[in-house]
mmCIF file of C-alpha atoms in Angstrom:
data_model
loop_
_atom_site.group_PDB
_atom_site.id
_atom_site.type_symbol
_atom_site.label_atom_id
_atom_site.label_comp_id
_atom_site.label_asym_id
_atom_site.label_seq_id
_atom_site.Cartn_x
_atom_site.Cartn_y
_atom_site.Cartn_z
ATOM 1 C CA MET A 223 15.118 -40.632 4.233
ATOM 2 C CA SER A 224 14.530 -41.632 7.810
ATOM 3 C CA GLN A 225 11.681 -44.071 8.437
ATOM 4 C CA SER A 226 9.701 -44.762 11.597
ATOM 5 C CA ALA A 227 11.425 -47.156 13.991
ATOM 6 C CA LEU A 228 8.003 -48.307 15.215
ATOM 7 C CA ARG A 229 7.577 -50.255 11.975
ATOM 8 C CA THR A 230 10.104 -52.730 13.367
ATOM 9 C CA PRO A 231 8.271 -55.126 15.772
ATOM 10 C CA ARG A 232 11.260 -55.894 17.992
ATOM 11 C CA PHE A 233 11.921 -52.182 18.542
ATOM 12 C CA THR A 234 8.249 -51.548 19.315
ATOM 13 C CA ALA A 235 8.175 -54.360 21.883
ATOM 14 C CA PHE A 236 11.345 -53.100 23.545
ATOM 15 C CA PHE A 237 10.074 -49.503 23.445
ATOM 16 C CA VAL A 238 6.782 -50.366 25.198
ATOM 17 C CA ALA A 239 8.385 -52.607 27.821
ATOM 18 C CA ALA A 240 11.088 -50.051 28.587
ATOM 19 C CA ALA A 241 8.581 -47.186 28.839
ATOM 20 C CA ILE A 242 6.433 -49.061 31.363
ATOM 21 C CA SER A 243 9.410 -50.221 33.416
ATOM 22 C CA ASN A 244 11.048 -46.794 33.435
ATOM 23 C CA ALA A 245 7.779 -45.102 34.435
ATOM 24 C CA ALA A 246 7.591 -47.448 37.421
ATOM 25 C CA GLY A 247 11.241 -46.682 38.128
ATOM 26 C CA TRP A 248 10.365 -43.005 38.355
ATOM 27 C CA MET A 249 7.636 -43.851 40.857
ATOM 28 C CA GLN A 250 10.350 -45.274 43.088
ATOM 29 C CA THR A 251 12.672 -42.359 42.303
ATOM 30 C CA VAL A 252 10.002 -39.991 43.627
ATOM 31 C CA ALA A 253 8.948 -42.056 46.630
ATOM 32 C CA VAL A 254 12.290 -43.112 48.100
ATOM 33 C CA PRO A 255 14.062 -39.694 48.220
ATOM 34 C CA ALA A 256 10.950 -38.206 49.857
ATOM 35 C CA LEU A 257 11.072 -41.015 52.428
ATOM 36 C CA LEU A 258 14.800 -40.471 52.967
ATOM 37 C CA PHE A 259 14.336 -36.722 53.461
ATOM 38 C CA ASP A 260 11.537 -37.321 55.953
ATOM 39 C CA LEU A 261 13.710 -39.813 57.857
ATOM 40 C CA THR A 262 16.743 -37.521 58.080
ATOM 41 C CA HIS A 263 15.461 -33.941 57.519
ATOM 42 C CA GLN A 264 18.755 -33.178 55.726
ATOM 43 C CA SER A 265 19.237 -32.481 52.023
ATOM 44 C CA THR A 266 22.817 -33.750 52.361
ATOM 45 C CA TRP A 267 21.351 -37.256 52.560
ATOM 46 C CA LEU A 268 19.724 -36.720 49.170
ATOM 47 C CA GLY A 269 23.168 -35.929 47.797
ATOM 48 C CA LEU A 270 24.652 -38.996 49.491
ATOM 49 C CA ALA A 271 21.898 -41.200 48.064
ATOM 50 C CA THR A 272 22.641 -39.892 44.588
ATOM 51 C CA VAL A 273 26.363 -40.545 45.086
ATOM 52 C CA ALA A 274 25.648 -44.096 46.321
ATOM 53 C CA ASN A 275 23.500 -44.756 43.278
ATOM 54 C CA ILE A 276 25.646 -43.056 40.648
ATOM 55 C CA ALA A 277 29.232 -43.556 41.933
ATOM 56 C CA PRO A 278 29.381 -47.232 40.873
ATOM 57 C CA ALA A 279 27.797 -46.274 37.553
ATOM 58 C CA VAL A 280 30.508 -43.645 37.042
ATOM 59 C CA LEU A 281 33.283 -46.097 37.903
ATOM 60 C CA LEU A 282 31.857 -48.848 35.714
ATOM 61 C CA ALA A 283 30.671 -46.815 32.717
ATOM 62 C CA THR A 284 33.894 -46.970 30.700
ATOM 63 C CA PRO A 285 34.733 -50.633 31.475
ATOM 64 C CA ALA A 286 31.112 -51.398 30.568
ATOM 65 C CA GLY A 287 31.639 -49.635 27.252
ATOM 66 C CA VAL A 288 34.557 -51.955 26.530
ATOM 67 C CA LEU A 289 32.467 -54.972 27.561
ATOM 68 C CA SER A 290 29.587 -53.936 25.295
ATOM 69 C CA ASP A 291 32.005 -53.854 22.357
ATOM 70 C CA ARG A 292 33.264 -57.348 23.246
ATOM 71 C CA VAL A 293 30.121 -59.432 23.903
ATOM 72 C CA ASP A 294 26.449 -59.651 22.962
ATOM 73 C CA ARG A 295 24.809 -56.468 24.252
ATOM 74 C CA ARG A 296 21.452 -58.209 24.682
ATOM 75 C CA LEU A 297 22.949 -60.568 27.273
ATOM 76 C CA ILE A 298 24.427 -57.645 29.236
ATOM 77 C CA LEU A 299 21.016 -55.962 29.343
ATOM 78 C CA LEU A 300 19.372 -59.178 30.543
ATOM 79 C CA ALA A 301 21.849 -59.455 33.423
ATOM 80 C CA THR A 302 21.464 -55.809 34.477
ATOM 81 C CA GLN A 303 17.672 -55.930 34.374
ATOM 82 C CA LEU A 304 17.682 -59.009 36.614
ATOM 83 C CA LEU A 305 20.043 -57.301 39.073
ATOM 84 C CA GLN A 306 17.793 -54.237 39.219
ATOM 85 C CA LEU A 307 14.807 -56.510 39.771
ATOM 86 C CA ALA A 308 16.623 -58.052 42.748
ATOM 87 C CA ALA A 309 17.548 -54.626 44.188
ATOM 88 C CA ALA A 310 13.992 -53.279 43.905
ATOM 89 C CA THR A 311 12.595 -56.454 45.483
ATOM 90 C CA ALA A 312 15.046 -56.162 48.399
ATOM 91 C CA LEU A 313 14.080 -52.516 48.910
ATOM 92 C CA TRP A 314 10.382 -53.444 48.959
ATOM 93 C CA TRP A 315 10.973 -56.250 51.460
ATOM 94 C CA LEU A 316 12.994 -54.025 53.816
ATOM 95 C CA TYR A 317 10.298 -51.349 53.762
ATOM 96 C CA HIS A 318 7.448 -53.854 54.078
ATOM 97 C CA THR A 319 9.075 -55.446 57.153
ATOM 98 C CA ASP A 320 9.916 -52.044 58.716
ATOM 99 C CA GLN A 321 13.667 -52.640 58.436
ATOM 100 C CA LEU A 322 14.494 -49.827 56.023
ATOM 101 C CA THR A 323 17.050 -47.293 57.317
ATOM 102 C CA PRO A 324 18.900 -44.442 55.561
ATOM 103 C CA GLY A 325 22.022 -46.599 55.376
ATOM 104 C CA ARG A 326 20.149 -49.493 53.795
ATOM 105 C CA ILE A 327 18.554 -47.159 51.262
ATOM 106 C CA LEU A 328 22.068 -46.114 50.244
ATOM 107 C CA LEU A 329 23.228 -49.740 50.086
ATOM 108 C CA VAL A 330 20.383 -50.832 47.815
ATOM 109 C CA GLY A 331 20.989 -47.739 45.705
ATOM 110 C CA PHE A 332 24.628 -48.780 45.350
ATOM 111 C CA VAL A 333 23.593 -52.204 44.023
ATOM 112 C CA GLY A 334 21.252 -50.533 41.557
ATOM 113 C CA GLY A 335 24.104 -48.241 40.554
ATOM 114 C CA VAL A 336 26.268 -51.250 39.675
ATOM 115 C CA ALA A 337 23.533 -52.434 37.326
ATOM 116 C CA THR A 338 23.179 -48.938 35.866
ATOM 117 C CA GLY A 339 26.916 -48.724 35.250
ATOM 118 C CA PHE A 340 26.908 -51.810 33.044
ATOM 119 C CA GLN A 341 23.530 -51.074 31.501
ATOM 120 C CA SER A 342 23.693 -47.420 30.437
ATOM 121 C CA PRO A 343 26.323 -47.493 27.656
ATOM 122 C CA THR A 344 25.137 -50.916 26.536
ATOM 123 C CA TRP A 345 21.514 -49.736 26.283
ATOM 124 C CA GLN A 346 22.461 -46.753 24.130
ATOM 125 C CA ALA A 347 24.706 -48.860 21.900
ATOM 126 C CA PHE A 348 22.027 -51.594 21.638
ATOM 127 C CA ILE A 349 19.260 -49.367 20.218
ATOM 128 C CA PRO A 350 20.625 -49.152 16.636
ATOM 129 C CA SER A 351 20.671 -52.969 16.399
ATOM 130 C CA LEU A 352 16.879 -53.076 16.797
ATOM 131 C CA VAL A 353 16.122 -51.215 13.567
ATOM 132 C CA PRO A 354 17.338 -50.872 9.972
ATOM 133 C CA GLN A 355 19.967 -48.212 9.328
ATOM 134 C CA GLU A 356 17.457 -45.796 7.796
ATOM 135 C CA ALA A 357 15.379 -45.852 11.010
ATOM 136 C CA MET A 358 18.317 -45.376 13.406
ATOM 137 C CA LEU A 359 17.850 -41.647 14.061
ATOM 138 C CA ASP A 360 14.138 -42.136 14.709
ATOM 139 C CA ALA A 361 14.991 -44.965 17.115
ATOM 140 C CA VAL A 362 17.334 -42.606 18.984
ATOM 141 C CA ARG A 363 14.554 -40.015 19.208
ATOM 142 C CA LEU A 364 11.972 -42.546 20.380
ATOM 143 C CA ASN A 365 14.364 -44.022 22.927
ATOM 144 C CA THR A 366 14.724 -40.565 24.453
ATOM 145 C CA LEU A 367 10.955 -40.117 24.182
ATOM 146 C CA GLN A 368 10.232 -43.250 26.196
ATOM 147 C CA PHE A 369 12.520 -42.056 28.983
ATOM 148 C CA THR A 370 10.742 -38.700 28.817
ATOM 149 C CA LEU A 371 7.310 -40.325 28.826
ATOM 150 C CA ALA A 372 8.354 -42.316 31.878
ATOM 151 C CA ARG A 373 9.587 -39.128 33.536
ATOM 152 C CA ALA A 374 6.157 -37.534 33.018
ATOM 153 C CA VAL A 375 3.925 -40.495 33.884
ATOM 154 C CA GLY A 376 5.997 -41.993 36.719
ATOM 155 C CA PRO A 377 6.039 -39.017 39.120
ATOM 156 C CA ALA A 378 2.365 -38.273 38.464
ATOM 157 C CA ALA A 379 1.487 -41.915 39.152
ATOM 158 C CA ALA A 380 3.687 -41.863 42.265
ATOM 159 C CA GLY A 381 1.709 -38.938 43.650
ATOM 160 C CA VAL A 382 -1.481 -41.003 43.390
ATOM 161 C CA VAL A 383 -0.054 -44.385 44.425
ATOM 162 C CA VAL A 384 1.855 -43.106 47.471
ATOM 163 C CA LYS A 385 -1.101 -41.078 48.775
ATOM 164 C CA GLN A 386 -3.649 -43.831 48.188
ATOM 165 C CA TRP A 387 -1.730 -46.993 49.038
ATOM 166 C CA GLY A 388 1.680 -46.016 50.400
ATOM 167 C CA ILE A 389 5.352 -46.112 49.433
ATOM 168 C CA SER A 390 5.562 -49.919 49.456
ATOM 169 C CA TRP A 391 3.234 -50.067 46.445
ATOM 170 C CA ALA A 392 5.407 -47.666 44.458
ATOM 171 C CA ILE A 393 8.493 -49.777 45.166
ATOM 172 C CA GLY A 394 6.684 -53.079 44.565
ATOM 173 C CA ILE A 395 5.238 -51.994 41.222
ATOM 174 C CA ASN A 396 8.717 -50.961 40.109
ATOM 175 C CA ALA A 397 10.094 -54.386 40.992
ATOM 176 C CA VAL A 398 7.379 -56.252 39.083
ATOM 177 C CA THR A 399 7.715 -54.201 35.897
ATOM 178 C CA TYR A 400 11.376 -55.198 35.457
ATOM 179 C CA VAL A 401 9.948 -58.511 34.246
ATOM 180 C CA LEU A 402 8.669 -56.851 31.043
ATOM 181 C CA PRO A 403 12.017 -55.902 29.443
ATOM 182 C CA VAL A 404 13.477 -59.214 30.623
ATOM 183 C CA VAL A 405 10.793 -61.127 28.701
ATOM 184 C CA VAL A 406 11.241 -58.966 25.593
ATOM 185 C CA LEU A 407 15.009 -59.406 25.630
ATOM 186 C CA LEU A 408 14.555 -63.172 25.913
ATOM 187 C CA ILE A 409 12.235 -63.490 22.925
ATOM 188 C CA ILE A 410 13.648 -60.994 20.396
ATOM 189 C CA SER A 411 16.597 -61.662 18.129
ATOM 190 C CA THR A 412 19.031 -58.970 16.989
ATOM 191 C CA PRO A 413 22.078 -58.890 14.715
ATOM 192 C CA ARG A 414 25.282 -59.575 16.583
ATOM 193 C CA ASN A 415 27.069 -56.301 17.290
ATOM 194 C CA ALA A 416 30.477 -55.667 15.748
ATOM 195 C CA VAL A 417 33.101 -57.041 18.121
ATOM 196 C CA MET A 418 36.627 -55.789 18.653
ATOM 197 C CA GLY A 419 39.530 -58.132 18.017
ATOM 198 C CA ALA A 420 39.694 -60.996 20.500
ATOM 199 C CA GLY A 421 43.347 -60.252 21.222
ATOM 200 C CA THR A 422 42.696 -56.651 22.232
ATOM 201 C CA ARG A 423 43.398 -56.032 25.921
ATOM 202 C CA ALA A 424 40.668 -54.234 27.873
ATOM 203 C CA LEU A 425 42.966 -51.369 28.881
ATOM 204 C CA ASP A 426 44.138 -50.895 25.295
ATOM 205 C CA ALA A 427 40.543 -50.942 24.083
ATOM 206 C CA LEU A 428 39.574 -48.332 26.647
ATOM 207 C CA ARG A 429 42.545 -46.164 25.680
ATOM 208 C CA ASP A 430 41.616 -46.447 21.991
ATOM 209 C CA GLY A 431 38.077 -45.280 22.777
ATOM 210 C CA ALA A 432 39.313 -42.350 24.847
ATOM 211 C CA ARG A 433 41.736 -41.272 22.141
ATOM 212 C CA TYR A 434 39.035 -41.443 19.514
ATOM 213 C CA VAL A 435 36.646 -39.276 21.552
ATOM 214 C CA TRP A 436 39.347 -36.736 22.424
ATOM 215 C CA ARG A 437 40.730 -36.535 18.870
ATOM 216 C CA GLU A 438 37.349 -35.821 17.292
ATOM 217 C CA ARG A 439 36.468 -32.200 18.026
ATOM 218 C CA GLY A 440 32.696 -32.701 17.799
ATOM 219 C CA LEU A 441 32.705 -35.662 20.190
ATOM 220 C CA ARG A 442 34.957 -33.845 22.633
ATOM 221 C CA LEU A 443 32.580 -30.871 22.665
ATOM 222 C CA VAL A 444 29.396 -32.883 23.251
ATOM 223 C CA VAL A 445 30.993 -34.844 26.105
ATOM 224 C CA LEU A 446 32.016 -31.583 27.806
ATOM 225 C CA LEU A 447 28.552 -30.115 27.194
ATOM 226 C CA SER A 448 27.016 -33.224 28.747
ATOM 227 C CA LEU A 449 29.187 -32.775 31.851
ATOM 228 C CA LEU A 450 28.142 -29.122 32.143
ATOM 229 C CA THR A 451 24.412 -29.657 31.701
ATOM 230 C CA ALA A 452 24.361 -32.657 34.038
ATOM 231 C CA THR A 453 26.214 -30.843 36.831
ATOM 232 C CA LEU A 454 24.280 -27.581 36.719
ATOM 233 C CA GLY A 455 21.012 -28.713 35.122
ATOM 234 C CA GLN A 456 19.977 -32.334 35.540
ATOM 235 C CA SER A 457 20.960 -32.448 39.218
ATOM 236 C CA PHE A 458 17.801 -30.426 39.962
ATOM 237 C CA GLN A 459 15.601 -33.482 39.688
ATOM 238 C CA PHE A 460 17.449 -35.263 42.502
ATOM 239 C CA ILE A 461 17.049 -32.487 45.080
ATOM 240 C CA ALA A 462 13.382 -31.855 44.274
ATOM 241 C CA PRO A 463 12.161 -32.992 47.740
ATOM 242 C CA ALA A 464 14.351 -30.358 49.445
ATOM 243 C CA ILE A 465 13.326 -27.664 46.957
ATOM 244 C CA SER A 466 9.648 -28.495 47.466
ATOM 245 C CA LYS A 467 9.933 -28.189 51.238
ATOM 246 C CA ARG A 468 12.499 -25.432 51.748
ATOM 247 C CA ILE A 469 11.743 -23.035 48.899
ATOM 248 C CA PHE A 470 8.015 -23.537 48.423
ATOM 249 C CA GLY A 471 6.911 -24.721 51.861
ATOM 250 C CA HIS A 472 5.241 -27.853 50.471
ATOM 251 C CA SER A 473 5.706 -31.416 51.647
ATOM 252 C CA SER A 474 8.685 -33.345 50.305
ATOM 253 C CA GLU A 475 6.236 -35.717 48.567
ATOM 254 C CA ASP A 476 5.182 -32.818 46.326
ATOM 255 C CA ASN A 477 8.428 -33.377 44.477
ATOM 256 C CA SER A 478 6.176 -35.640 42.381
ATOM 257 C CA THR A 479 4.473 -32.531 40.971
ATOM 258 C CA LEU A 480 7.787 -30.873 40.133
ATOM 259 C CA LEU A 481 9.117 -34.001 38.446
ATOM 260 C CA ALA A 482 5.853 -34.548 36.576
ATOM 261 C CA ALA A 483 6.192 -30.987 35.219
ATOM 262 C CA LEU A 484 9.761 -31.878 34.191
ATOM 263 C CA GLY A 485 8.407 -34.857 32.278
ATOM 264 C CA VAL A 486 5.612 -32.917 30.604
ATOM 265 C CA GLY A 487 8.116 -30.294 29.454
ATOM 266 C CA GLY A 488 10.179 -33.097 27.972
ATOM 267 C CA LEU A 489 7.167 -34.507 26.142
ATOM 268 C CA VAL A 490 6.419 -31.104 24.624
ATOM 269 C CA ALA A 491 10.024 -30.810 23.438
ATOM 270 C CA ALA A 492 9.917 -34.332 22.022
ATOM 271 C CA LEU A 493 7.164 -33.280 19.617
ATOM 272 C CA PHE A 494 9.626 -31.271 17.539
ATOM 273 C CA ALA A 495 12.866 -33.079 18.441
ATOM 274 C CA ARG A 496 12.816 -35.126 15.233
ATOM 275 C CA ARG A 497 13.280 -31.964 13.179
ATOM 276 C CA LEU A 498 16.286 -31.007 15.297
ATOM 277 C CA ILE A 499 18.175 -34.241 14.714
ATOM 278 C CA SER A 500 17.456 -34.383 10.966
ATOM 279 C CA HIS A 501 19.053 -30.982 10.212
ATOM 280 C CA ARG A 502 22.620 -30.658 11.419
ATOM 281 C CA ALA A 503 22.664 -26.896 10.764
ATOM 282 C CA ARG A 504 20.117 -26.509 13.561
ATOM 283 C CA LEU A 505 22.172 -28.309 16.215
ATOM 284 C CA PRO A 506 24.163 -25.231 17.347
ATOM 285 C CA HIS A 507 20.897 -23.304 17.760
ATOM 286 C CA ALA A 508 19.340 -26.223 19.614
ATOM 287 C CA MET A 509 22.245 -26.371 22.069
ATOM 288 C CA THR A 510 22.134 -22.599 22.554
ATOM 289 C CA ALA A 511 18.463 -22.971 23.491
ATOM 290 C CA VAL A 512 19.360 -25.825 25.861
ATOM 291 C CA LEU A 513 21.926 -23.716 27.707
ATOM 292 C CA ALA A 514 19.476 -20.792 27.958
ATOM 293 C CA LEU A 515 16.710 -23.023 29.344
ATOM 294 C CA TYR A 516 19.053 -24.589 31.888
ATOM 295 C CA ALA A 517 19.965 -21.075 33.064
ATOM 296 C CA VAL A 518 16.339 -19.881 33.281
ATOM 297 C CA THR A 519 15.123 -22.964 35.168
ATOM 298 C CA PRO A 520 16.973 -22.277 38.473
ATOM 299 C CA LEU A 521 16.173 -18.560 38.209
ATOM 300 C CA LEU A 522 12.457 -19.330 38.143
ATOM 301 C CA VAL A 523 12.741 -21.874 40.945
ATOM 302 C CA ALA A 524 14.574 -19.445 43.246
ATOM 303 C CA ALA A 525 12.711 -16.277 42.239
ATOM 304 C CA THR A 526 9.616 -16.777 44.384
ATOM 305 C CA SER A 527 7.878 -19.008 46.895
ATOM 306 C CA ASP A 528 4.964 -19.555 44.497
ATOM 307 C CA PHE A 529 4.855 -23.272 43.801
ATOM 308 C CA ARG A 530 3.303 -22.669 40.378
ATOM 309 C CA VAL A 531 6.388 -20.718 39.304
ATOM 310 C CA GLY A 532 8.555 -23.608 40.457
ATOM 311 C CA VAL A 533 6.442 -26.000 38.395
ATOM 312 C CA ALA A 534 6.985 -23.735 35.372
ATOM 313 C CA GLY A 535 10.730 -23.806 36.029
ATOM 314 C CA TYR A 536 10.813 -27.590 36.104
ATOM 315 C CA PHE A 537 8.709 -27.663 32.923
ATOM 316 C CA LEU A 538 11.394 -25.633 31.123
ATOM 317 C CA GLY A 539 14.072 -27.862 32.619
ATOM 318 C CA GLY A 540 12.314 -30.876 31.098
ATOM 319 C CA MET A 541 12.327 -29.206 27.692
ATOM 320 C CA ALA A 542 16.039 -28.499 28.060
ATOM 321 C CA HIS A 543 16.783 -32.086 29.021
ATOM 322 C CA VAL A 544 15.039 -33.665 26.033
ATOM 323 C CA ILE A 545 16.400 -31.244 23.422
ATOM 324 C CA ASN A 546 19.849 -31.794 24.910
ATOM 325 C CA ALA A 547 19.572 -35.588 25.045
ATOM 326 C CA VAL A 548 18.092 -36.050 21.573
ATOM 327 C CA SER A 549 20.527 -33.668 19.880
ATOM 328 C CA ILE A 550 23.678 -35.021 21.523
ATOM 329 C CA ASN A 551 22.641 -38.671 21.340
ATOM 330 C CA ALA A 552 21.793 -38.448 17.651
ATOM 331 C CA PHE A 553 25.081 -36.646 16.983
ATOM 332 C CA ILE A 554 27.091 -39.364 18.735
ATOM 333 C CA GLN A 555 25.150 -42.302 17.269
ATOM 334 C CA SER A 556 25.656 -40.904 13.763
ATOM 335 C CA TYR A 557 29.353 -40.293 14.426
ATOM 336 C CA ALA A 558 30.546 -43.485 16.122
ATOM 337 C CA PRO A 559 31.235 -46.696 14.159
ATOM 338 C CA ASP A 560 29.594 -49.803 15.618
ATOM 339 C CA HIS A 561 32.835 -51.418 16.806
ATOM 340 C CA LEU A 562 33.507 -48.294 18.929
ATOM 341 C CA ARG A 563 29.909 -47.398 19.765
ATOM 342 C CA GLY A 564 29.866 -48.864 23.266
ATOM 343 C CA ARG A 565 33.064 -47.099 24.296
ATOM 344 C CA VAL A 566 32.052 -43.759 22.785
ATOM 345 C CA MET A 567 28.653 -43.907 24.510
ATOM 346 C CA SER A 568 30.370 -44.834 27.788
ATOM 347 C CA PHE A 569 32.365 -41.582 27.843
ATOM 348 C CA TYR A 570 29.215 -39.600 27.064
ATOM 349 C CA LEU A 571 27.345 -41.331 29.895
ATOM 350 C CA LEU A 572 30.344 -40.997 32.213
ATOM 351 C CA ALA A 573 30.079 -37.223 31.786
ATOM 352 C CA ILE A 574 26.344 -37.287 32.561
ATOM 353 C CA LEU A 575 26.534 -39.613 35.553
ATOM 354 C CA GLY A 576 29.585 -37.900 37.013
ATOM 355 C CA GLY A 577 28.031 -34.480 36.547
ATOM 356 C CA ILE A 578 24.773 -35.475 38.221
ATOM 357 C CA GLN A 579 26.667 -36.991 41.129
ATOM 358 C CA VAL A 580 28.849 -33.925 41.712
ATOM 359 C CA GLY A 581 26.045 -31.440 41.118
ATOM 360 C CA THR A 582 23.530 -33.149 43.384
ATOM 361 C CA PHE A 583 25.974 -33.605 46.227
ATOM 362 C CA LEU A 584 27.189 -29.998 46.062
ATOM 363 C CA MET A 585 23.664 -28.591 45.879
ATOM 364 C CA GLY A 586 22.498 -30.739 48.778
ATOM 365 C CA TRP A 587 25.546 -29.887 50.884
ATOM 366 C CA LEU A 588 25.354 -26.156 50.123
ATOM 367 C CA GLY A 589 21.608 -26.183 50.672
ATOM 368 C CA ASP A 590 22.145 -27.305 54.279
ATOM 369 C CA ARG A 591 24.708 -24.560 54.869
ATOM 370 C CA ILE A 592 23.755 -21.422 52.956
ATOM 371 C CA GLY A 593 20.111 -22.167 52.211
ATOM 372 C CA MET A 594 18.477 -23.885 49.274
ATOM 373 C CA ARG A 595 17.297 -20.682 47.591
ATOM 374 C CA VAL A 596 20.792 -19.136 47.617
ATOM 375 C CA THR A 597 22.263 -22.411 46.347
ATOM 376 C CA VAL A 598 19.857 -22.465 43.416
ATOM 377 C CA LEU A 599 20.738 -18.849 42.571
ATOM 378 C CA VAL A 600 24.446 -19.736 42.589
ATOM 379 C CA ASP A 601 23.679 -22.563 40.172
ATOM 380 C CA ALA A 602 21.787 -20.150 37.892
ATOM 381 C CA ALA A 603 24.663 -17.669 37.907
ATOM 382 C CA ALA A 604 27.250 -20.335 37.075
ATOM 383 C CA MET A 605 25.145 -21.735 34.238
ATOM 384 C CA THR A 606 24.549 -18.260 32.802
ATOM 385 C CA VAL A 607 28.218 -17.232 32.846
ATOM 386 C CA ILE A 608 29.529 -20.468 31.315
ATOM 387 C CA SER A 609 26.806 -20.584 28.661
ATOM 388 C CA ALA A 610 27.415 -16.973 27.625
ATOM 389 C CA TRP A 611 31.149 -17.686 27.336
ATOM 390 C CA LEU A 612 30.557 -20.738 25.098
ATOM 391 C CA VAL A 613 28.141 -18.891 22.827
ATOM 392 C CA GLN A 614 30.356 -15.793 22.613
ATOM 393 C CA ARG A 615 33.355 -17.902 21.564
ATOM 394 C CA GLY A 616 31.298 -19.680 18.884
ATOM 395 C CA ALA A 617 32.187 -23.064 20.396
ATOM 396 C CA LEU A 618 28.878 -24.630 19.365
ATOM 397 C CA ARG A 619 29.392 -24.073 15.630
ATOM 398 C CA VAL A 620 31.290 -27.333 15.281
ATOM 399 C CA LEU A 621 28.013 -29.220 15.798
ATOM 400 C CA GLY A 622 26.625 -27.764 12.570
ATOM 401 C CA GLU A 623 29.815 -28.387 10.614
ATOM 402 C CA PHE A 624 29.815 -32.143 11.200
ATOM 403 C CA SER A 625 28.803 -34.353 8.270
ATOM 404 C CA PRO A 626 28.911 -38.111 8.880
ATOM 405 C CA ASP A 627 28.903 -38.753 5.120
ATOM 406 C CA SER A 628 32.259 -37.027 4.718
ATOM 407 C CA HIS A 629 33.879 -38.079 7.983
ATOM 408 C CA HIS A 630 36.768 -40.418 7.216
ATOM 409 C CA GLU A 631 36.424 -42.743 10.216
ATOM 410 C CA GLY A 632 33.415 -41.801 12.249
ATOM 411 C CA ALA A 633 30.538 -42.337 9.881
ATOM 412 C CA THR A 634 28.146 -45.170 10.346
ATOM 413 C CA PRO A 635 27.452 -46.492 6.825
ATOM 414 C CA GLY A 636 23.959 -45.711 5.616
ATOM 415 C CA VAL A 637 23.225 -43.022 8.217
ATOM 416 C CA THR A 638 22.602 -39.563 6.871
ATOM 417 C CA VAL A 639 22.005 -36.265 8.648
ATOM 418 C CA THR A 640 20.621 -33.906 6.033
ATOM 419 C CA ALA A 641 21.603 -30.290 5.767
#
């Protein structure tokens, strides 16, 4: 039986600190793209900003996975949180002193992307070490929930903070809140993660991880699904300022409303996500629902100029994101042994980060050339066709066939996904 991860004090402390810090991060995520769009009046710049932020994360994700299997994951997270604190502080100072330009926004985003590259696979691999084995799946769910909570609260708070006090406050608050997870990471103690052999070369370790992911049919499928949903689904959140202005005729700052709706949709989905990850037979149905929601979201956004319909579309997109993240993350965490966990998570995150980068850039670039509404419709058509093909072929059935208890190499001892 799975128990609540919140009964473990160190997980609870990390959960609260991360939720607050990530909510503040979303304040900055809302404020800075709106500022960039107002400075340049081109959605291509939104795509470039996403590339600058995510490209280093894409390049570093797999080496970071190797690193997180070699050294103490808590120390890696401490270093990345401090680097993100420095980047946010620099961004605040440049804006406060009226020295912030589009190029400097991209540069600071690049530095933050370096931190994200090392942090993302390590963060995901670190979560199971905070709780007993029987609480691992609940910890995975709650970790996704805190990101979702941040996604709901952060944009809503940004709408208030930016209008009342200005963009500098949104950036400054984000910088200060990085102190919270740093303090928690300094005071908690966790079991040392399983470490690969000291004589293993980094390239060999990376190759071993890639072979493991590719050989296991279930892992290969979820990585490809992550690439698909990131490219055609999650990229919507990064072009929200352009969608707000060009499709709905609102100000770019109203992207905060769209992203808040995305977060609220995620919170609603999180209410029943625990049931999804505790019954493997439901995973194929959950992923079918995810693909359908990701296809409906752009259709609603492009169907009308009524802002309320767009908000509804982003709400459904938020539901899709959380069901997708919880289902796939729980599947991978239950599948991967601890000594490979960092590398397996790195390939999963590589698919997400790479997909977001490609999708956002293409949508921004096409939006400047053929119009944002037509671009969104093209996205909807592509998502619909690919999803229908996957469902028709029965490709998702492998998710329900997986049983970590019977898997010869992949099971994490003590973790059970009930039928």
